[in-house]
mmCIF file of C-alpha atoms in Angstrom:
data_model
loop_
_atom_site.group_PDB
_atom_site.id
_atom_site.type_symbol
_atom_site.label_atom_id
_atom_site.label_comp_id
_atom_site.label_asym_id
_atom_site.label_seq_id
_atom_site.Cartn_x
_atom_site.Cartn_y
_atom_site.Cartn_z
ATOM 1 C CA UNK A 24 -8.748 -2.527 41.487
ATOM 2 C CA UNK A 25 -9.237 0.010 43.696
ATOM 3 C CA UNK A 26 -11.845 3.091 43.379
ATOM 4 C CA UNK A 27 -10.482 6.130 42.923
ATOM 5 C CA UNK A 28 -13.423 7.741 43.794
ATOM 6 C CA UNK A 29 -16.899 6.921 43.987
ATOM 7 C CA UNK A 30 -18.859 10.136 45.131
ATOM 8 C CA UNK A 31 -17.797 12.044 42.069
ATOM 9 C CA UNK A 32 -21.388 12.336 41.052
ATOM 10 C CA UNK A 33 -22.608 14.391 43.843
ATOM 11 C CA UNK A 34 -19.204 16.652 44.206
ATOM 12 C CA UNK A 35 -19.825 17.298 40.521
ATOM 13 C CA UNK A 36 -23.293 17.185 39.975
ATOM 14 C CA UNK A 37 -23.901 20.589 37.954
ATOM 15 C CA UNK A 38 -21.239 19.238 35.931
ATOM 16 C CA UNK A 39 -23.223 15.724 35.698
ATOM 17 C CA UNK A 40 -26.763 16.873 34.817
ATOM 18 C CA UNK A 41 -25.860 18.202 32.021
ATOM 19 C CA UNK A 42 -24.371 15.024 31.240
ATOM 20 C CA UNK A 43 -27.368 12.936 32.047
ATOM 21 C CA UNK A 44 -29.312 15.629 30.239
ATOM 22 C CA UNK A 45 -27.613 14.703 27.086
ATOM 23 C CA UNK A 46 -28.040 10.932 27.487
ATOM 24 C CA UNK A 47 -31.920 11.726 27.720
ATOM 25 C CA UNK A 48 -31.661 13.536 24.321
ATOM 26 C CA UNK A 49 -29.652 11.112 22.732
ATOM 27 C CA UNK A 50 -32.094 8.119 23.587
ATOM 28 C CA UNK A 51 -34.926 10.897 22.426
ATOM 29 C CA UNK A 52 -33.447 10.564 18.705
ATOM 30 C CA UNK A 53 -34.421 8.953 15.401
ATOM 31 C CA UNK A 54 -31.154 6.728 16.217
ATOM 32 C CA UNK A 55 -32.039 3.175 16.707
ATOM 33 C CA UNK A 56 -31.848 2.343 20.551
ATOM 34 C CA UNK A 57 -29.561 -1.064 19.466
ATOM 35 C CA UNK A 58 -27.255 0.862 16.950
ATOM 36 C CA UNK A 59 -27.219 3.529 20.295
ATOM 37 C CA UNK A 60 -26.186 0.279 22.401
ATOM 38 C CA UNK A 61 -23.526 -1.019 19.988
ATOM 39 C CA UNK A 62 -21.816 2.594 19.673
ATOM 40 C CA UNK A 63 -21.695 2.902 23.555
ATOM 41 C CA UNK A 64 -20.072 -0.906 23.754
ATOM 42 C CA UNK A 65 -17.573 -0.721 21.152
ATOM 43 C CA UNK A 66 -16.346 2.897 22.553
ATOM 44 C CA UNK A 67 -16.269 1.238 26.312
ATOM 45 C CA UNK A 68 -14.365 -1.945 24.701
ATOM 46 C CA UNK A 69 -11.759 0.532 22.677
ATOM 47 C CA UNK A 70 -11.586 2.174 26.152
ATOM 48 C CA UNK A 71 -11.237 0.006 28.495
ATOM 49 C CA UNK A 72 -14.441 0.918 30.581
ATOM 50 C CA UNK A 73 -15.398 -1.627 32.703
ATOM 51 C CA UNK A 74 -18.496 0.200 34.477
ATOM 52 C CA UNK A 75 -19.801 1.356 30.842
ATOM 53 C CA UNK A 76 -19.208 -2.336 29.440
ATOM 54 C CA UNK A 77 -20.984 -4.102 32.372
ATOM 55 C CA UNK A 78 -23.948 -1.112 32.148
ATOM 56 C CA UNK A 79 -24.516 -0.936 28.386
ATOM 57 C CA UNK A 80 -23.972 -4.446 28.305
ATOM 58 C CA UNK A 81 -27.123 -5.042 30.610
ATOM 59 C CA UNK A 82 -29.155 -2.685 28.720
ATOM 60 C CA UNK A 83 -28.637 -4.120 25.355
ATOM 61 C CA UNK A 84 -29.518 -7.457 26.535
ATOM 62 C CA UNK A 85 -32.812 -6.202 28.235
ATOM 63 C CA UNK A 86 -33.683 -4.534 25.088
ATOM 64 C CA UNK A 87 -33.214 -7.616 22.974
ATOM 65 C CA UNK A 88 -30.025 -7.907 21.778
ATOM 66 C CA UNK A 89 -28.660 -10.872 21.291
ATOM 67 C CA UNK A 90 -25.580 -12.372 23.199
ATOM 68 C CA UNK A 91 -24.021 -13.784 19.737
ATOM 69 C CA UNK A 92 -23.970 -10.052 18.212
ATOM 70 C CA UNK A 93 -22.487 -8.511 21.872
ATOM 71 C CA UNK A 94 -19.980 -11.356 21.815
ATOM 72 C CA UNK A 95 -18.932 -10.561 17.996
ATOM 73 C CA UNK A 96 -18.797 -6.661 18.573
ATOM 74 C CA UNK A 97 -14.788 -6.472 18.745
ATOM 75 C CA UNK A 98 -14.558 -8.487 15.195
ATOM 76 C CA UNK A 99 -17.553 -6.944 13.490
ATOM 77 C CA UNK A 100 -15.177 -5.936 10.725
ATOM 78 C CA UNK A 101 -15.217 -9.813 10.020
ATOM 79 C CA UNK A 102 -18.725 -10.774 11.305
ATOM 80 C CA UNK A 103 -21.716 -10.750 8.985
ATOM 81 C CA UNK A 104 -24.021 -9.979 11.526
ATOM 82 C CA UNK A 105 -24.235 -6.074 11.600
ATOM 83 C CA UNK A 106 -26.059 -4.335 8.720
ATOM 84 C CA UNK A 107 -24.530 -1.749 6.349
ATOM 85 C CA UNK A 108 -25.746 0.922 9.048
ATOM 86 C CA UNK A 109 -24.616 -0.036 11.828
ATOM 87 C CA UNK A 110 -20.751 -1.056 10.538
ATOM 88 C CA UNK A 111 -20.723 2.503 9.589
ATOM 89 C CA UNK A 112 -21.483 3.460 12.737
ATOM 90 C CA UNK A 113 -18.886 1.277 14.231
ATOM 91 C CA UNK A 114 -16.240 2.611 12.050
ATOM 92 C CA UNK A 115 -17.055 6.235 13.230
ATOM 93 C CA UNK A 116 -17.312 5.151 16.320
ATOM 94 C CA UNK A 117 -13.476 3.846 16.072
ATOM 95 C CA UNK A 118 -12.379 6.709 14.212
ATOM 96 C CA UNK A 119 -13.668 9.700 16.612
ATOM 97 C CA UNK A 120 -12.372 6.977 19.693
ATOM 98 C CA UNK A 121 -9.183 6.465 18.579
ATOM 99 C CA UNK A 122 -8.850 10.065 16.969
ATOM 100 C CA UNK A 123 -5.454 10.951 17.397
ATOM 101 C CA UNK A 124 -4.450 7.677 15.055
ATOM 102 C CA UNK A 125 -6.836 7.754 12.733
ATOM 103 C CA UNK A 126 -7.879 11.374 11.955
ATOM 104 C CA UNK A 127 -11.332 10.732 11.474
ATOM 105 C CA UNK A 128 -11.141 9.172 7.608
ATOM 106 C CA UNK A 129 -13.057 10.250 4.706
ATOM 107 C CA UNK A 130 -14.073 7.017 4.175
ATOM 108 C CA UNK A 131 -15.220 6.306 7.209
ATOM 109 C CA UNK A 132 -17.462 9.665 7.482
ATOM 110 C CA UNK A 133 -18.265 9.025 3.450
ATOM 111 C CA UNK A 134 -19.999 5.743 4.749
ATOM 112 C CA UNK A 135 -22.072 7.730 7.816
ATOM 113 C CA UNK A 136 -23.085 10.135 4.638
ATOM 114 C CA UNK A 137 -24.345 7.401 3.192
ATOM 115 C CA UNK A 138 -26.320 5.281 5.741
ATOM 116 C CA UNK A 139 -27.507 8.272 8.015
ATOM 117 C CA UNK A 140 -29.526 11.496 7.345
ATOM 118 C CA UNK A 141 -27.759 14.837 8.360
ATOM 119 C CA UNK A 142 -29.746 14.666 11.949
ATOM 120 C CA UNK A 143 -28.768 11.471 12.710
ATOM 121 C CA UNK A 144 -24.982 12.280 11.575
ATOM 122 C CA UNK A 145 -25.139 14.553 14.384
ATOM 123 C CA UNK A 146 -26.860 12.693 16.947
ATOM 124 C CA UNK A 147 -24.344 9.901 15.594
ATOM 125 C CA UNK A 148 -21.446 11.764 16.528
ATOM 126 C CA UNK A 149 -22.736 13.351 19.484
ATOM 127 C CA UNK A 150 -23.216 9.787 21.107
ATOM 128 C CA UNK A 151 -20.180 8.672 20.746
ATOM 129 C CA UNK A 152 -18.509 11.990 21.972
ATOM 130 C CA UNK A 153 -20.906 11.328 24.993
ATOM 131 C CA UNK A 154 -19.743 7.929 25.724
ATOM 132 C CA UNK A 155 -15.830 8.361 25.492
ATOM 133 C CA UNK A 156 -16.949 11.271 27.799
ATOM 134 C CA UNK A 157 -18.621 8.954 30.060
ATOM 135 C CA UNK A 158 -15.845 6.084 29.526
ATOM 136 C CA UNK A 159 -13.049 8.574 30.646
ATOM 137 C CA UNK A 160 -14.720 9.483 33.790
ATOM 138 C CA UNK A 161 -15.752 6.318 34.610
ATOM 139 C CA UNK A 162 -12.585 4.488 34.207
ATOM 140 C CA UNK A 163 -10.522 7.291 34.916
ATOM 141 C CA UNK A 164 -11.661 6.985 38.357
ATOM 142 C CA UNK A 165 -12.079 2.986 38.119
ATOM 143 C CA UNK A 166 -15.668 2.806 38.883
ATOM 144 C CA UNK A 167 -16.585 -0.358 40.212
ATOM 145 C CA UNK A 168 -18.637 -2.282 37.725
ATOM 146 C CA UNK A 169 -22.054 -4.233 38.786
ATOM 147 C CA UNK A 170 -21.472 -8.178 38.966
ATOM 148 C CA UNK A 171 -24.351 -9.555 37.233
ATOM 149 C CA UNK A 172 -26.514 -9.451 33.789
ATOM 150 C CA UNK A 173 -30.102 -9.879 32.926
ATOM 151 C CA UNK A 174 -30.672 -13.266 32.258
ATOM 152 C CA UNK A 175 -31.254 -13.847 28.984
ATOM 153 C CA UNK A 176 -32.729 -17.022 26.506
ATOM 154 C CA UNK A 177 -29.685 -18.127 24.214
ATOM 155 C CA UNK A 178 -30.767 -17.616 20.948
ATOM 156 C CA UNK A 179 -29.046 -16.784 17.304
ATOM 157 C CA UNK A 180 -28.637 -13.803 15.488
#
């Protein structure tokens, strides 16, 4: 794959401060930083974002998630090992990433109501309009990913 650009960043950057500017908010919310991890991953995996995957990837692994639960992400419909909040943040995440097919459900949103406060509703939907932001950028303009992850201890769930 070949980069379509890689300098974007600095022949943008008023338009990317603002950007990074939001990220510092985001991680300044009541949101838990893993449920803020999982949001960004299954967005990049729905996307197709290699830089984002490899990046958020990293993070959540230095913060202490565990490989088993970044490994399950893509079936956590079928996995028991995401809680009540954060499957309801995965299926908003879905629905506002894959928008034009799924309309954003009441159902969906009905179980945000119910797991999340108003605040973090917002700061809910705010990250993952950030990250298919970021994702669409990024892979737009394939943005060569980083080869390597933190190394971790194997352990379960």
């Amino acid at each position: 794959m070949t980069p379509r650009m890689t300098d974007h960043m600095k022949r943008a950057k008023a338009g990317f401060e603002p950007m990074f500017a939001v990220e510092t908010a985001i991680q300044g919310s009541t949101l838990e930083p893993m449920l803020i991890h999982l949001v960004k991953l299954r967005a990049s995996q729905i996307n197709g974002c290699a830089f984002c995957l490899q990046m958020h990837v990293a993070e959540a692994l230095k913060d202490g998630e565990t490989p088993l639960r970044l490994h399950m992400l893509p079936a956590w419909r079928e996995s028991g090992l995401y809680s009540e909040r954060e499957r309801a943040a995965l299926a908003w995440t879905e629905a506002l990433t894959l928008l034009p097919q799924t309309a954003a459900p009441d159902a969906d949103w009905n179980a945000v109501e119910a797991a999340f406060d108003a605040d973090e509703r917002a700061w809910l939907t705010l990250s993952i309009a950030a990250i298919n932001l970021w994702n669409r950028v990024q892979a737009g303009l394939r943005v060569p990913h980083a080869t390597t992850l933190p190394t971790v201890q194997a352990h379960a769930a």
